[in-house]
Short mmCIF file of C-alpha atoms in Angstrom, two decimals:
data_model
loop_
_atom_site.label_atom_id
_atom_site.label_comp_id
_atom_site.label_asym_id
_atom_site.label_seq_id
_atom_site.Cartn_x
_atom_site.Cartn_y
_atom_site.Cartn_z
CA UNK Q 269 -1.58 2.24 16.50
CA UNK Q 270 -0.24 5.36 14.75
CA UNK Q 271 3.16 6.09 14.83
CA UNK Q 272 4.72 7.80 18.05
CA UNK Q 273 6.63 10.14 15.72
CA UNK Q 274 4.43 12.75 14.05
CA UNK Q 275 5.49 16.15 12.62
CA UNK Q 276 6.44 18.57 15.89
CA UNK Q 277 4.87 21.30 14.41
CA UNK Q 278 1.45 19.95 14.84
CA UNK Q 279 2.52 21.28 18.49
CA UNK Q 280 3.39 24.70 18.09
CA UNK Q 281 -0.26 25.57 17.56
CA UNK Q 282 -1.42 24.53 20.58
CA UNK Q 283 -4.36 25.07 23.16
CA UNK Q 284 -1.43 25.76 25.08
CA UNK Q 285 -0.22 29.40 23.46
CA UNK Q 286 -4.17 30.19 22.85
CA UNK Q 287 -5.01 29.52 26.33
CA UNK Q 288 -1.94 32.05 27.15
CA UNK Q 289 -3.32 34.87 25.73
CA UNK Q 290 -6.72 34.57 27.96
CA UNK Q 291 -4.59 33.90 31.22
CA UNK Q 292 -3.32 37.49 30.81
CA UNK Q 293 -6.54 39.29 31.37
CA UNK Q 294 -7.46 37.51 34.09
CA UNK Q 295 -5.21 39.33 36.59
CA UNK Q 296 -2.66 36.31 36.90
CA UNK Q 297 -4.99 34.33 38.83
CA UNK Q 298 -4.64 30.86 37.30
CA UNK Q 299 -6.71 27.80 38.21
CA UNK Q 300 -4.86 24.88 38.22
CA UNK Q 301 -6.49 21.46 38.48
CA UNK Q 302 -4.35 18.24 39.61
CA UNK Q 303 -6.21 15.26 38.31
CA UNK Q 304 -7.04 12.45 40.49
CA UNK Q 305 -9.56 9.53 41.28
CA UNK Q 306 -12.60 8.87 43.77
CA UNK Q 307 -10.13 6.36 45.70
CA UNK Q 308 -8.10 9.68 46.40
CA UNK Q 309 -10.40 12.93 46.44
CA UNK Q 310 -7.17 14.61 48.31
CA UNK Q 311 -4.49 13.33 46.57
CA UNK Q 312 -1.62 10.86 47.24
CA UNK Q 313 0.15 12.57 50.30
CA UNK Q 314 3.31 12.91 48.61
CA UNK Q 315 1.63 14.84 45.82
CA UNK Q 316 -0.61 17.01 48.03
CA UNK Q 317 2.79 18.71 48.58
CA UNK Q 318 2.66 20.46 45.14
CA UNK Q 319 -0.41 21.84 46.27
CA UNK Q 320 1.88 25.02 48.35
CA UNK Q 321 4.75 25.16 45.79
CA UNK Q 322 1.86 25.75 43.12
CA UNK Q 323 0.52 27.65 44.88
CA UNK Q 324 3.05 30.37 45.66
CA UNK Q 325 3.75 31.24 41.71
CA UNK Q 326 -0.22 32.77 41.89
CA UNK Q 327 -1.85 29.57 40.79
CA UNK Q 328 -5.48 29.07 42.21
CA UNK Q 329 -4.71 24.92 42.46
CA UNK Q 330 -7.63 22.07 43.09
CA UNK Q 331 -7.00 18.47 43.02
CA UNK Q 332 -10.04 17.36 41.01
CA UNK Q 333 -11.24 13.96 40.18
CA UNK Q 334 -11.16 13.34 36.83
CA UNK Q 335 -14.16 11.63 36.21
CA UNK Q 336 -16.91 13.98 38.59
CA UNK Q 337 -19.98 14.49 36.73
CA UNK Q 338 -20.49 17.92 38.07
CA UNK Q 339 -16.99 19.27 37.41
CA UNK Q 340 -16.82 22.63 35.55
CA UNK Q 341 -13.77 22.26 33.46
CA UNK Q 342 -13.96 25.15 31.54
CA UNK Q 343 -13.69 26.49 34.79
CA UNK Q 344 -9.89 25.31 34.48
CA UNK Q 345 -6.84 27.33 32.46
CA UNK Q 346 -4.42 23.82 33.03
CA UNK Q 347 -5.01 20.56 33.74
CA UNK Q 348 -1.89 18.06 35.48
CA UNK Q 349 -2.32 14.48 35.44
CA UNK Q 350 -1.16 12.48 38.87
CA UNK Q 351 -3.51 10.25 40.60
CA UNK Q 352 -5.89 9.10 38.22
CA UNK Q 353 -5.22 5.55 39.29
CA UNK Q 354 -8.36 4.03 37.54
CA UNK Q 355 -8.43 5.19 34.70
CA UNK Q 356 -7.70 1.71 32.93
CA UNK Q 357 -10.98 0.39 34.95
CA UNK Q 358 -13.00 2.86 33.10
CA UNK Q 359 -11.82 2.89 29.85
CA UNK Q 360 -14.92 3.92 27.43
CA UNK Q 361 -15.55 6.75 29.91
CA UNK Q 362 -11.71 7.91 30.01
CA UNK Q 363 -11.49 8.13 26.09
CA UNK Q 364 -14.56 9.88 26.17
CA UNK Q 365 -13.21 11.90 28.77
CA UNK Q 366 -9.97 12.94 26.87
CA UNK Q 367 -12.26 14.09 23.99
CA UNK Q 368 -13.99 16.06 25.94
CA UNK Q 369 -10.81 18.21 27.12
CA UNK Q 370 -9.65 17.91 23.85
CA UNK Q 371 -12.79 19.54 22.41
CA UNK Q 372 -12.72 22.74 25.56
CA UNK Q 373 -8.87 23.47 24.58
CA UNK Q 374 -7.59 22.72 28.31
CA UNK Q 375 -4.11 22.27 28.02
CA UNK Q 376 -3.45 19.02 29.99
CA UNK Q 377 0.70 17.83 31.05
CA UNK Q 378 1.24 15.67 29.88
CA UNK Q 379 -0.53 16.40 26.86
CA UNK Q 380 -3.76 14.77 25.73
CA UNK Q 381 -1.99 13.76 22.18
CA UNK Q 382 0.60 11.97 24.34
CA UNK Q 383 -1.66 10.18 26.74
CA UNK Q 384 -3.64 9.07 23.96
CA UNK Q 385 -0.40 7.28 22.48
CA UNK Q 386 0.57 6.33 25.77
CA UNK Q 387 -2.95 4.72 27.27
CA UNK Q 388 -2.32 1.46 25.36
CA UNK Q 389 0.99 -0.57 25.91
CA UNK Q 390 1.41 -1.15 22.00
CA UNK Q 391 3.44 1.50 21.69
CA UNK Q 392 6.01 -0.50 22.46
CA UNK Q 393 6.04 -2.53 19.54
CA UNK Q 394 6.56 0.90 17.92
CA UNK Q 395 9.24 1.96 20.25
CA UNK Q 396 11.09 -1.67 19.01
CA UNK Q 397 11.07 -0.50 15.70
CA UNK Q 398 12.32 2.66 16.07
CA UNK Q 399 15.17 0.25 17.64
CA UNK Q 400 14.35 0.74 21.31
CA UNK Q 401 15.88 -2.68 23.17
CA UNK Q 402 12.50 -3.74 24.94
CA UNK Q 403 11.87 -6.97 26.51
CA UNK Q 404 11.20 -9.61 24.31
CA UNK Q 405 7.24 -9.40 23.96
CA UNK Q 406 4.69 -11.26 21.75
CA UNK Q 407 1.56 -8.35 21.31
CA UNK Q 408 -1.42 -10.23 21.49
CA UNK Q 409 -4.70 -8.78 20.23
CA UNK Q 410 -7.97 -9.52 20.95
CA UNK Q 411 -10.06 -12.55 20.06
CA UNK Q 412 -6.38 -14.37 18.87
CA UNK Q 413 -7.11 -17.76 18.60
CA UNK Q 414 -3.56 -19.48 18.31
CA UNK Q 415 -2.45 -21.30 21.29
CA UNK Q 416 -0.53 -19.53 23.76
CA UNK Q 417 1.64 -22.14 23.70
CA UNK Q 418 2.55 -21.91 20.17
CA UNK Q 419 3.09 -18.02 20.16
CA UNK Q 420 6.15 -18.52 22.39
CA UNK Q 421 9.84 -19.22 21.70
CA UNK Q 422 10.60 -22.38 22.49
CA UNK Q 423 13.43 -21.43 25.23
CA UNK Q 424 11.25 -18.88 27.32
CA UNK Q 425 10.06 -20.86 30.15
CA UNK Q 426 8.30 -18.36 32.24
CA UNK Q 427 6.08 -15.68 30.90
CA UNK Q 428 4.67 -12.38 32.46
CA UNK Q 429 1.17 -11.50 31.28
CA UNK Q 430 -0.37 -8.10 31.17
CA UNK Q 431 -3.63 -6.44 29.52
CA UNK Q 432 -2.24 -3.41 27.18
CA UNK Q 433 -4.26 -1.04 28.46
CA UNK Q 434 -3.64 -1.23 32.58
CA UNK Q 435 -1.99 -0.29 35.32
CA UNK Q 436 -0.82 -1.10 39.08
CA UNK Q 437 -0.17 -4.70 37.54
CA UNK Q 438 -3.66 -5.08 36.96
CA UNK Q 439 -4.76 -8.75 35.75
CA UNK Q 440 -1.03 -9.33 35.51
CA UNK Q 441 0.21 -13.05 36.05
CA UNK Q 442 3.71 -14.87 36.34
CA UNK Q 443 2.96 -18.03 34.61
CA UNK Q 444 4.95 -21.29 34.15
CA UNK Q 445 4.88 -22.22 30.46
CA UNK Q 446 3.41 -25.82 31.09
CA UNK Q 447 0.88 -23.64 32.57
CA UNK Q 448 -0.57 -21.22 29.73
CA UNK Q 449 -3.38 -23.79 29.27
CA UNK Q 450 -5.23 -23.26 32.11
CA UNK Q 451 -4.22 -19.44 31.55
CA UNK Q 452 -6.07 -19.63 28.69
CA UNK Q 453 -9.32 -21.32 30.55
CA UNK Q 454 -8.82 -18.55 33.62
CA UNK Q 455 -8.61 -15.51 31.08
CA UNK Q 456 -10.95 -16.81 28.30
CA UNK Q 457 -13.09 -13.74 28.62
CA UNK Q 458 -10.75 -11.19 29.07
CA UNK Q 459 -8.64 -12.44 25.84
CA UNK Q 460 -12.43 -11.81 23.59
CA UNK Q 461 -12.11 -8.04 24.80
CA UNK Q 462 -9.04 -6.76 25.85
CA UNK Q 463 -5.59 -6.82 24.11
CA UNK Q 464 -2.03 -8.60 26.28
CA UNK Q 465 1.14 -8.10 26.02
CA UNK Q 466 3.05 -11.71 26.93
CA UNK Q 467 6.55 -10.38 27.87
CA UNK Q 468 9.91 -13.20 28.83
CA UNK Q 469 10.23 -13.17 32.07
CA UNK Q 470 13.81 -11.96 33.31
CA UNK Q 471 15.02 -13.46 36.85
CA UNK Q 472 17.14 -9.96 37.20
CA UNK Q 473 13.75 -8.67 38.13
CA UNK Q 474 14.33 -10.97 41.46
CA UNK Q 475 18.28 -9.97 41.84
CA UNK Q 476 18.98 -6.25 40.51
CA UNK Q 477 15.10 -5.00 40.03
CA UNK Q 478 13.65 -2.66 38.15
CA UNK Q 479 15.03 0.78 37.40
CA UNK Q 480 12.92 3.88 36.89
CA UNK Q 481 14.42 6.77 35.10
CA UNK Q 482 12.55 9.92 36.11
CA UNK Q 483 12.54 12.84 33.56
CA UNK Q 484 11.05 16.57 33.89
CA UNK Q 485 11.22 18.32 30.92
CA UNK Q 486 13.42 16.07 28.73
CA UNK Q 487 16.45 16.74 32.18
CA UNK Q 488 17.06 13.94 34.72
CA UNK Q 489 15.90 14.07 37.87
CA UNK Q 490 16.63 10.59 40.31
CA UNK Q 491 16.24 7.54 39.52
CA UNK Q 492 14.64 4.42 41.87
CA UNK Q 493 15.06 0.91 41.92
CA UNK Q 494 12.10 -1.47 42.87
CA UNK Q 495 12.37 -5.39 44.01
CA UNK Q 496 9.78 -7.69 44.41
CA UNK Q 497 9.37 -9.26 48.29
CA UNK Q 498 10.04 -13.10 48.18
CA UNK Q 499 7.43 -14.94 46.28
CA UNK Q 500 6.14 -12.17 44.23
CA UNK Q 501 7.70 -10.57 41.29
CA UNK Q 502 5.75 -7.68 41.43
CA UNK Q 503 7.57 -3.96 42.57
CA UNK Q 504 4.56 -2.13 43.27
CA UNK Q 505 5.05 -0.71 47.09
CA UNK Q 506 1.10 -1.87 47.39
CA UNK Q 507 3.11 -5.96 46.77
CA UNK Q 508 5.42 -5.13 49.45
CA UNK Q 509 8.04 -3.84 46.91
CA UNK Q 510 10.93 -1.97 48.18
CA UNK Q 511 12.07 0.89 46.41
CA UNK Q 512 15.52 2.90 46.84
CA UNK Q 513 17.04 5.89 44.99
CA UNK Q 514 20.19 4.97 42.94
CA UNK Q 515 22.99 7.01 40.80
CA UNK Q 516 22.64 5.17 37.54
CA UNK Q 517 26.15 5.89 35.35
CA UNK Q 518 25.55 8.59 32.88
CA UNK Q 519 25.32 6.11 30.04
CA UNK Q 520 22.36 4.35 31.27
CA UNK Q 521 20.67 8.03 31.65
CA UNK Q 522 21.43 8.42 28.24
CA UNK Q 523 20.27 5.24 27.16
CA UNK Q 524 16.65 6.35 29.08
CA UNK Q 525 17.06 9.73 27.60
CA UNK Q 526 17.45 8.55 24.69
CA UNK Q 527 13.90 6.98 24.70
CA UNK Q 528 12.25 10.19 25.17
CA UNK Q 529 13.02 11.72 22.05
CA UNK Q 530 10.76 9.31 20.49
CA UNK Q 531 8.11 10.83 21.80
CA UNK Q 532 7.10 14.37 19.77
CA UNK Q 533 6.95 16.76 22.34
CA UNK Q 534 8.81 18.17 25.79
CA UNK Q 535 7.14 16.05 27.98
CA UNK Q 536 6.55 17.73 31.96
CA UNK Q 537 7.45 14.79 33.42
CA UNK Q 538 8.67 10.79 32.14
CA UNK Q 539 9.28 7.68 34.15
CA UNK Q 540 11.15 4.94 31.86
CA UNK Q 541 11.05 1.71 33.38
CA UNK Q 542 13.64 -0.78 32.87
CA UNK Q 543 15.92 -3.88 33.64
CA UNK Q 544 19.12 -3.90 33.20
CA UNK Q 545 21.29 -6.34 31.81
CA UNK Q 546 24.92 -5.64 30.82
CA UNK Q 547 24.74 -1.98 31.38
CA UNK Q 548 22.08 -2.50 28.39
CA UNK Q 549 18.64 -1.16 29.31
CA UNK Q 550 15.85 -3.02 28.42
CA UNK Q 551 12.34 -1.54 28.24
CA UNK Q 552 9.60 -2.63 29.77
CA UNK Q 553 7.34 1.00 29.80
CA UNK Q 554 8.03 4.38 29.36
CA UNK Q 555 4.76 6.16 32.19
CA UNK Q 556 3.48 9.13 30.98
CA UNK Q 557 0.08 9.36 32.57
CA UNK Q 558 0.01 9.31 36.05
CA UNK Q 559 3.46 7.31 37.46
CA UNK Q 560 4.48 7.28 40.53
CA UNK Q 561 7.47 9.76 40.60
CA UNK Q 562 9.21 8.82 44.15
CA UNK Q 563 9.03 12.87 45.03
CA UNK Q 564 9.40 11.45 48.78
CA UNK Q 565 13.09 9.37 47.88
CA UNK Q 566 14.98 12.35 46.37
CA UNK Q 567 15.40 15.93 47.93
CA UNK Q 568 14.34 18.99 45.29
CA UNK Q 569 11.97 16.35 43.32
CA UNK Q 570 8.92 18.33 43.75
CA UNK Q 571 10.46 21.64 43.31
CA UNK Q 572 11.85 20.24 39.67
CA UNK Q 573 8.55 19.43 39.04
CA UNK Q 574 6.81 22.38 39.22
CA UNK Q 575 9.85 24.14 37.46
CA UNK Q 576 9.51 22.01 34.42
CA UNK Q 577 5.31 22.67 34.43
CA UNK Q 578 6.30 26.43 34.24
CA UNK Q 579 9.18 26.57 31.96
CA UNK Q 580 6.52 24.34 29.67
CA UNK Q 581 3.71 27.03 29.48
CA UNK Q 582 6.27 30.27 29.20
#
C-alpha cells in the first residue's frame, strides 16, 4: 500500500480549481450529485435532508447511484460520496469506477486520491507506523498459509475477523481462539481471494462501546457512542446497536484530530472510530467513504456539513 503521506502539493493542482473556472460561465447553476446505491435510489432519509440545504446555495442536486450504466457524469460539476453502501460487494467495478471519474476530472469529497487509500483497511498498518495507537491487529494477506493459530499472541483469546476491503461488518466474525480451525475450514475460499485483518478483541466494546469522532473539514462536530445488544458485539443500528451522542473531553478530540493530519488533504467530512481505554484512544478505522455521520443525534450536523463542502471548493 503506498504511504498515506504524499507531498500536499500534488493537491493544489486539482480537478477541483480547473473545474472552478468552468462553473463560472455557467450562470451559477451547479449540478451536484450525492452518490448512492440501488438498495437506496432516494437516499438514506437522514441524508435526503441535504438535498434543501444544497439546494438553497444555487446547486442543481441529484442523488445518483453510483454504479447506473446510463449515468451522464460529465453531466456533473461535483460529486459527494454518502450511501454507496455496496461498494465493497462490487469491488472490480468500483475501482474501475473511480478511474473513470478520475479520468472526466469530477471533483469527488472526499476525494478520489483519498478513497483510493481509504477502500482497503491496510492503511492501518500504515497509520501504526506513523505511531497511531490501533488495536492490536495481525494483517493477513491473501493465500497466507500459516495457521491462524500460530499468527496469534499467545494471550489473545478471542479474535474479531474482518475482510480489508468491507463494510457494514461484512463477513466479520467473533471467534473463540480454540475455534480458528474450523474458521479456517468456513472461510477457506474467501482467505485464496480476499485480504483480513484479525484484530484482539477488547470486552470494553461490551461495557463503554465504540466512539466515533465526527470531523468536517479538519473541525469537530459530535461525537456518538455505539454498543452492541446482548449476544452480539456488533454496533451497527442494522445489529440492534444503540447509539447516543456524547461530549468526549477535549483531549480525546485531539487525540482523533490528531489522526487526521495523517491524511494529505482537508478532508469534507471524517468519522474516526475508536475504543477507549484509559482516556487512550485506540483505533479501529478512520471512514472516509461513505460513514454513517449520526446528522439525526446532533442539532446543526447537516448544516456543518454543507458548510465544510463549500468552504472546500472556494
Amino acid at each position: 500500500m503506498e504511504e498515506l503521506q504524499i507531498n500536499k502539493e500534488e493537491f493544489e493542482e486539482t480537478a477541483v480549481l480547473k473545474r472552478i473556472i468552468i462553473l463560472k460561465r455557467k450562470n451559477n447553476t451547479m449540478k451536484l450529485g450525492i452518490l448512492t446505491c440501488e438498495q437506496l435510489p432516494d437516499l438514506l432519509v437522514s441524508d435526503q435532508k441535504l438535498i434543501p440545504l444544497f439546494a438553497a446555495h444555487h446547486f442543481e442536486v441529484e442523488a445518483v447511484i453510483w454504479d447506473n450504466p446510463s449515468v451522464d457524469w460529465s453531466s456533473f460539476d461535483f460529486l459527494i460520496f454518502r450511501n454507496t453502501w455496496d461498494y465493497y460487494e462490487k469491488e472490480a467495478v468500483f475501482n474501475q469506477w473511480l478511474l473513470k471519474i478520475t479520468a472526466l476530472e469530477i471533483p469527488t469529497f472526499n476525494s478520489i486520491e483519498t478513497i483510493q487509500k481509504n477502500k482497503h483497511k491496510f492503511y492501518l498498518r500504515t497509520l501504526q507506523s506513523l505511531g497511531v495507537q490501533i488495536l492490536p491487529t495481525i494483517f493477513l494477506e491473501k493465500n497466507t498459509s500459516k495457521p491462524l493459530i500460530e499468527l496469534i499472541p499467545q494471550h489473545w483469546q478471542k479474535v474479531v475477523i474482518k475482510p480489508a476491503f468491507s463494510a457494514g461488518s461484512y463477513l466479520t466474525k467473533l471467534v473463540d481462539k480454540e475455534a480458528l480451525g474450523d474458521l479456517e475450514t468456513e472461510f477457506a475460499e474467501h482467505f485464496k481471494t480476499k485480504d483480513f485483518l484479525i484484530q484482539d478483541y477488547f470486552p470494553e466494546i461490551k461495557s463503554s462501546g465504540e466512539t466515533s469522532f465526527i470531523f468536517f473539514n479538519g473541525q469537530f462536530s459530535h461525537a456518538v457512542t455505539k454498543k452492541p445488544i446482548e449476544n452480539d458485539f456488533r454496533v451497527q443500528f442494522q445489529y440492534g446497536g444503540k447509539y447516543k451522542v456524547v461530549e468526549p473531553t477535549t483531549d480525546l478530540i485531539q487525540q482523533a484530530a490528531t489522526i487526521l493530519t495523517h491524511f494529505p488533504e482537508k478532508l469534507v467530512y471524517a468519522r474516526v472510530d475508536g475504543i477507549i481505554i484509559k482516556d487512550q484512544l485506540h483505533l479501529m478505522e478512520v471512514e472516509l467513504i461513505e460513514p454513517d455521520l449520526y446528522f439525526d443525534l446532533a442539532d446543526g450536523t447537516r448544516e456543518r456539513f454543507v458548510n465544510a463542502f463549500l468552504d472546500r471548493i472556494k
